[in-house]
Amino acid sequence: MNIYYLGPKGTFSEQALIFYISQKRGYCIKELKTIPDIITMLCINKDDEGLVPIENSIEGTVNVTLDMLINDADGLKIKREIVIPISHCLIADKNLEFDEIKLVISHPQALAQCRNYIRRNLPNAEIVTADSTAKAVSEIKNKAYAAAIGNARAAEIYGAQIIDKDIQDVKNNFTRFIVLASSDCEYTGNDKTSLIFSVPNEPGSLYKILEVFARENVNMTKIESRPSRKNMGEYVFWVDIEGHRCDNRINKILGVLMGKTEFLKVLGSYPKYL
């Protein structure tokens, strides 16, 4: 079995992967360059698994992951979630003062999570995006005026210097990753279920859906909307609820939703991350 992740080595995706594979045996790790690459490979190779970021506590949902699960991931299920703390570092090829840094490179999510730090300490630096934080660290090698934002492992891998640590604007910073496969997880008693749906474009249609969860006393831990890609003003909703799809209450809710939604897709049930 292959396990795909968003490479290269030194990314936060690799950090989440290391945690996940510590509990597994009999796998081969494969680095891929983009989230769409991971999901495409999983759709082709049904026995494999893939780990992708879905949500950050500061910047919110990773839209490319959500959009692909809605539109391009037929047959894939969420079987695990992993939440890791995110600690960003300012990294350079050698020790630099702030006023020596003319260029800052990183992934757009990392740049957004350090927005205030950059504005306060590096107001005149040019900002350049990279495919990943690790790729950013690799790109500053032999650039005397450049710095990257990444994690400590990336600095170690690429032989770079950490100039400053914990530079994210909000210290309580976490990213949620999900493991995708052809099947989800069996009932554990401490589960959540993710589903997506659309409703008729008429007054009260979303309220009628949310009322179903409230009536059955099921806690909804997340709701988010994304454009349907069909018509302006039409949306698809992602909802996380507590409980497993095999629970009697959740099974009952799914049956009711089938009659109230225009489209319903259960993305999977899996253990809640503790």
Tab-separated table of C-alpha atoms in Angstrom:
chain	number	residue	atom	x	y	z
A	1	MET	CA	0.000	0.000	0.000
A	2	ASN	CA	1.171	3.505	-0.852
A	3	ILE	CA	0.568	6.507	1.396
A	4	TYR	CA	0.724	9.809	-0.477
A	5	TYR	CA	1.509	13.131	1.159
A	6	LEU	CA	2.241	16.700	0.134
A	7	GLY	CA	6.009	16.829	-0.188
A	8	PRO	CA	8.834	17.531	-0.084
A	9	LYS	CA	10.345	16.468	3.234
A	10	GLY	CA	10.219	19.172	5.863
A	11	THR	CA	6.594	20.219	5.361
A	12	PHE	CA	3.951	20.183	8.062
A	13	SER	CA	2.238	17.513	5.962
A	14	GLU	CA	5.278	15.302	6.535
A	15	GLN	CA	5.047	16.036	10.259
A	16	ALA	CA	1.424	14.823	10.278
A	17	LEU	CA	2.424	11.815	8.167
A	18	ILE	CA	5.140	10.811	10.641
A	19	PHE	CA	2.530	10.777	13.403
A	20	TYR	CA	0.131	8.703	11.291
A	21	ILE	CA	2.591	6.050	10.127
A	22	SER	CA	3.904	5.519	13.671
A	23	GLN	CA	0.783	3.399	14.146
A	24	LYS	CA	0.963	1.479	10.840
A	25	ARG	CA	2.931	-1.307	9.165
A	26	GLY	CA	3.420	-2.416	5.573
A	27	TYR	CA	3.353	0.817	3.591
A	28	CYS	CA	5.396	2.778	1.068
A	29	ILE	CA	5.558	6.576	1.339
A	30	LYS	CA	5.121	8.604	-1.858
A	31	GLU	CA	5.718	12.362	-2.121
A	32	LEU	CA	3.466	14.311	-4.477
A	33	LYS	CA	3.595	17.991	-5.412
A	34	THR	CA	-0.039	19.068	-5.073
A	35	ILE	CA	-3.275	18.160	-3.309
A	36	PRO	CA	-5.009	17.453	-6.651
A	37	ASP	CA	-2.172	15.029	-7.482
A	38	ILE	CA	-2.858	13.126	-4.249
A	39	ILE	CA	-6.600	12.881	-4.792
A	40	THR	CA	-6.175	11.897	-8.446
A	41	MET	CA	-3.799	9.073	-7.503
A	42	LEU	CA	-6.225	7.826	-4.861
A	43	CYS	CA	-9.050	7.722	-7.383
A	44	ILE	CA	-6.869	5.547	-9.625
A	45	ASN	CA	-5.287	3.329	-6.932
A	46	LYS	CA	-8.135	2.228	-4.696
A	47	ASP	CA	-5.960	0.360	-2.170
A	48	ASP	CA	-3.802	3.385	-1.322
A	49	GLU	CA	-4.205	6.184	1.213
A	50	GLY	CA	-3.430	9.886	1.137
A	51	LEU	CA	-2.944	12.592	3.738
A	52	VAL	CA	-4.043	16.165	2.930
A	53	PRO	CA	-4.565	19.362	4.940
A	54	ILE	CA	-8.196	20.413	5.339
A	55	GLU	CA	-8.292	23.240	7.885
A	56	ASN	CA	-6.119	25.696	9.793
A	57	SER	CA	-7.234	27.295	13.042
A	58	ILE	CA	-6.142	30.762	11.831
A	59	GLU	CA	-6.790	30.810	8.084
A	60	GLY	CA	-9.699	28.366	7.931
A	61	THR	CA	-10.435	25.727	5.315
A	62	VAL	CA	-7.947	24.642	2.663
A	63	ASN	CA	-10.295	25.327	-0.232
A	64	VAL	CA	-8.581	23.161	-2.840
A	65	THR	CA	-9.045	20.092	-0.609
A	66	LEU	CA	-12.682	20.867	0.102
A	67	ASP	CA	-13.488	21.633	-3.540
A	68	MET	CA	-11.915	18.401	-4.753
A	69	LEU	CA	-13.789	16.341	-2.172
A	70	ILE	CA	-17.011	17.944	-3.356
A	71	ASN	CA	-16.393	17.666	-7.086
A	72	ASP	CA	-13.549	15.290	-7.958
A	73	ALA	CA	-13.184	12.561	-5.330
A	74	ASP	CA	-15.809	9.952	-6.142
A	75	GLY	CA	-15.465	6.909	-3.921
A	76	LEU	CA	-13.014	8.463	-1.453
A	77	LYS	CA	-13.761	8.503	2.266
A	78	ILE	CA	-12.211	10.158	5.306
A	79	LYS	CA	-10.851	7.474	7.653
A	80	ARG	CA	-8.784	9.528	10.089
A	81	GLU	CA	-8.123	13.078	11.188
A	82	ILE	CA	-4.841	14.331	12.611
A	83	VAL	CA	-4.330	17.723	14.252
A	84	ILE	CA	-0.820	19.094	14.761
A	85	PRO	CA	0.463	22.359	16.254
A	86	ILE	CA	1.996	24.763	13.738
A	87	SER	CA	5.144	26.648	14.716
A	88	HIS	CA	6.649	28.808	11.973
A	89	CYS	CA	10.284	29.900	11.863
A	90	LEU	CA	12.051	32.621	9.922
A	91	ILE	CA	14.874	30.799	8.152
A	92	ALA	CA	17.835	31.938	6.045
A	93	ASP	CA	20.951	30.435	4.500
A	94	LYS	CA	22.996	32.312	7.083
A	95	ASN	CA	22.264	34.488	10.100
A	96	LEU	CA	20.725	37.776	8.889
A	97	GLU	CA	19.407	40.943	10.478
A	98	PHE	CA	15.876	41.956	9.553
A	99	ASP	CA	17.050	44.928	7.484
A	100	GLU	CA	19.269	42.622	5.411
A	101	ILE	CA	16.310	40.531	4.245
A	102	LYS	CA	14.979	41.736	0.886
A	103	LEU	CA	12.904	38.669	-0.048
A	104	VAL	CA	10.578	36.382	1.964
A	105	ILE	CA	9.444	33.088	0.435
A	106	SER	CA	6.815	30.655	1.719
A	107	HIS	CA	3.546	28.861	1.056
A	108	PRO	CA	0.549	31.250	0.904
A	109	GLN	CA	-0.988	29.736	4.052
A	110	ALA	CA	2.223	30.274	6.041
A	111	LEU	CA	2.564	33.832	4.757
A	112	ALA	CA	-1.013	34.555	5.806
A	113	GLN	CA	-0.456	33.058	9.254
A	114	CYS	CA	2.577	35.343	9.750
A	115	ARG	CA	1.105	38.435	8.091
A	116	ASN	CA	1.469	40.783	11.064
A	117	TYR	CA	4.972	39.533	11.890
A	118	ILE	CA	6.108	40.241	8.329
A	119	ARG	CA	4.510	43.698	8.291
A	120	ARG	CA	6.087	44.596	11.631
A	121	ASN	CA	9.609	43.224	11.074
A	122	LEU	CA	10.071	43.014	7.294
A	123	PRO	CA	7.916	45.790	5.849
A	124	ASN	CA	10.111	46.375	2.800
A	125	ALA	CA	10.761	42.754	1.851
A	126	GLU	CA	9.344	41.361	-1.382
A	127	ILE	CA	6.919	38.473	-0.759
A	128	VAL	CA	7.104	35.422	-3.026
A	129	THR	CA	4.948	32.293	-2.800
A	130	ALA	CA	6.164	28.693	-3.017
A	131	ASP	CA	4.438	25.324	-3.430
A	132	SER	CA	5.312	24.390	0.157
A	133	THR	CA	7.179	25.721	3.176
A	134	ALA	CA	9.908	23.137	2.637
A	135	LYS	CA	10.303	24.172	-1.015
A	136	ALA	CA	10.657	27.759	0.199
A	137	VAL	CA	13.494	26.790	2.539
A	138	SER	CA	15.264	24.929	-0.267
A	139	GLU	CA	15.002	27.998	-2.525
A	140	ILE	CA	16.887	30.338	-0.169
A	141	LYS	CA	20.127	28.374	-0.389
A	142	ASN	CA	22.984	30.595	-1.540
A	143	LYS	CA	20.752	33.706	-1.503
A	144	ALA	CA	22.339	36.142	0.902
A	145	TYR	CA	19.309	38.456	1.014
A	146	ALA	CA	16.447	35.929	1.189
A	147	ALA	CA	14.540	34.269	4.016
A	148	ALA	CA	11.860	31.598	4.131
A	149	ILE	CA	9.058	30.774	6.524
A	150	GLY	CA	8.956	27.100	7.425
A	151	ASN	CA	9.426	24.677	10.280
A	152	ALA	CA	12.511	23.693	12.237
A	153	ARG	CA	12.781	20.309	10.508
A	154	ALA	CA	13.045	21.981	7.104
A	155	ALA	CA	15.880	24.180	8.389
A	156	GLU	CA	17.680	21.060	9.597
A	157	ILE	CA	17.126	19.134	6.347
A	158	TYR	CA	18.419	21.939	4.133
A	159	GLY	CA	21.232	23.100	6.410
A	160	ALA	CA	19.753	26.553	6.982
A	161	GLN	CA	19.773	28.916	9.963
A	162	ILE	CA	16.753	29.682	12.130
A	163	ILE	CA	16.636	33.451	12.679
A	164	ASP	CA	13.440	33.557	14.748
A	165	LYS	CA	10.999	30.982	16.134
A	166	ASP	CA	7.236	30.863	16.716
A	167	ILE	CA	6.610	33.799	14.417
A	168	GLN	CA	2.966	32.994	13.609
A	169	ASP	CA	0.603	35.810	14.569
A	170	VAL	CA	-1.568	33.542	16.730
A	171	LYS	CA	0.449	31.223	18.940
A	172	ASN	CA	-2.414	28.754	19.378
A	173	ASN	CA	-2.106	27.617	15.756
A	174	PHE	CA	-3.170	24.146	14.584
A	175	THR	CA	-3.741	22.442	11.243
A	176	ARG	CA	-6.157	19.585	10.743
A	177	PHE	CA	-5.214	16.880	8.247
A	178	ILE	CA	-7.418	14.078	6.948
A	179	VAL	CA	-6.480	10.628	5.699
A	180	LEU	CA	-8.395	9.640	2.554
A	181	ALA	CA	-8.980	6.069	1.402
A	182	SER	CA	-11.598	3.944	-0.355
A	183	SER	CA	-13.328	3.213	2.970
A	184	ASP	CA	-13.777	5.043	6.248
A	185	CYS	CA	-13.280	3.786	9.816
A	186	GLU	CA	-15.355	1.371	11.836
A	187	TYR	CA	-17.330	2.532	14.853
A	188	THR	CA	-15.150	3.407	17.870
A	189	GLY	CA	-17.642	5.174	20.156
A	190	ASN	CA	-15.825	8.517	19.837
A	191	ASP	CA	-16.471	9.413	16.218
A	192	LYS	CA	-17.479	12.214	13.907
A	193	THR	CA	-19.059	12.147	10.463
A	194	SER	CA	-18.429	14.543	7.588
A	195	LEU	CA	-21.018	15.142	4.898
A	196	ILE	CA	-21.728	17.568	2.089
A	197	PHE	CA	-25.103	18.587	0.719
A	198	SER	CA	-26.970	21.192	-1.268
A	199	VAL	CA	-30.456	22.509	-0.630
A	200	PRO	CA	-33.147	24.116	-2.785
A	201	ASN	CA	-32.557	27.834	-3.357
A	202	GLU	CA	-35.604	28.940	-1.391
A	203	PRO	CA	-36.294	30.604	1.989
A	204	GLY	CA	-35.719	28.420	5.035
A	205	SER	CA	-34.181	25.460	3.195
A	206	LEU	CA	-30.928	25.454	5.196
A	207	TYR	CA	-32.820	26.038	8.449
A	208	LYS	CA	-34.878	22.897	7.782
A	209	ILE	CA	-31.650	20.873	7.518
A	210	LEU	CA	-30.105	22.301	10.679
A	211	GLU	CA	-33.378	21.676	12.503
A	212	VAL	CA	-32.966	17.944	11.849
A	213	PHE	CA	-29.652	17.876	13.767
A	214	ALA	CA	-31.095	19.922	16.640
A	215	ARG	CA	-34.191	17.745	16.912
A	216	GLU	CA	-32.042	14.614	17.265
A	217	ASN	CA	-29.704	16.390	19.736
A	218	VAL	CA	-26.675	15.835	17.487
A	219	ASN	CA	-23.833	18.316	17.899
A	220	MET	CA	-22.630	19.987	14.706
A	221	THR	CA	-18.942	20.924	15.056
A	222	LYS	CA	-18.418	22.582	11.662
A	223	ILE	CA	-20.434	24.099	8.833
A	224	GLU	CA	-18.983	25.784	5.766
A	225	SER	CA	-20.299	26.737	2.363
A	226	ARG	CA	-18.591	26.601	-1.023
A	227	PRO	CA	-19.865	27.734	-4.446
A	228	SER	CA	-21.709	24.956	-6.259
A	229	ARG	CA	-19.950	25.809	-9.562
A	230	LYS	CA	-23.354	25.661	-11.228
A	231	ASN	CA	-25.135	28.972	-10.709
A	232	MET	CA	-24.279	32.238	-8.996
A	233	GLY	CA	-25.651	32.262	-5.445
A	234	GLU	CA	-25.920	28.469	-5.145
A	235	TYR	CA	-23.778	26.708	-2.538
A	236	VAL	CA	-22.751	23.310	-1.257
A	237	PHE	CA	-22.439	22.885	2.500
A	238	TRP	CA	-19.819	20.883	4.417
A	239	VAL	CA	-20.948	19.745	7.867
A	240	ASP	CA	-19.142	17.789	10.593
A	241	ILE	CA	-21.338	16.158	13.230
A	242	GLU	CA	-20.547	14.078	16.283
A	243	GLY	CA	-21.353	10.396	15.905
A	244	HIS	CA	-20.798	7.548	13.456
A	245	ARG	CA	-22.895	6.917	10.350
A	246	CYS	CA	-23.777	3.512	11.830
A	247	ASP	CA	-25.262	5.114	14.971
A	248	ASN	CA	-29.039	4.797	14.994
A	249	ARG	CA	-29.475	8.572	15.409
A	250	ILE	CA	-27.027	9.453	12.628
A	251	ASN	CA	-28.498	6.814	10.334
A	252	LYS	CA	-31.961	8.252	10.978
A	253	ILE	CA	-30.735	11.788	10.236
A	254	LEU	CA	-29.140	10.714	6.952
A	255	GLY	CA	-32.427	9.130	5.917
A	256	VAL	CA	-34.317	12.348	6.657
A	257	LEU	CA	-31.726	14.466	4.820
A	258	MET	CA	-32.106	12.353	1.689
A	259	GLY	CA	-35.622	13.737	1.385
A	260	LYS	CA	-34.715	17.358	2.165
A	261	THR	CA	-31.555	17.904	0.110
A	262	GLU	CA	-30.919	18.154	-3.609
A	263	PHE	CA	-27.558	16.425	-3.186
A	264	LEU	CA	-26.106	14.485	-0.245
A	265	LYS	CA	-22.701	12.792	0.063
A	266	VAL	CA	-21.367	11.168	3.218
A	267	LEU	CA	-17.600	11.714	3.219
A	268	GLY	CA	-16.996	9.237	6.018
A	269	SER	CA	-17.037	8.497	9.725
A	270	TYR	CA	-13.794	8.411	11.698
A	271	PRO	CA	-12.404	8.787	15.231
A	272	LYS	CA	-12.332	12.294	16.637
A	273	TYR	CA	-8.805	13.526	17.232
A	274	LEU	CA	-8.113	13.853	20.944
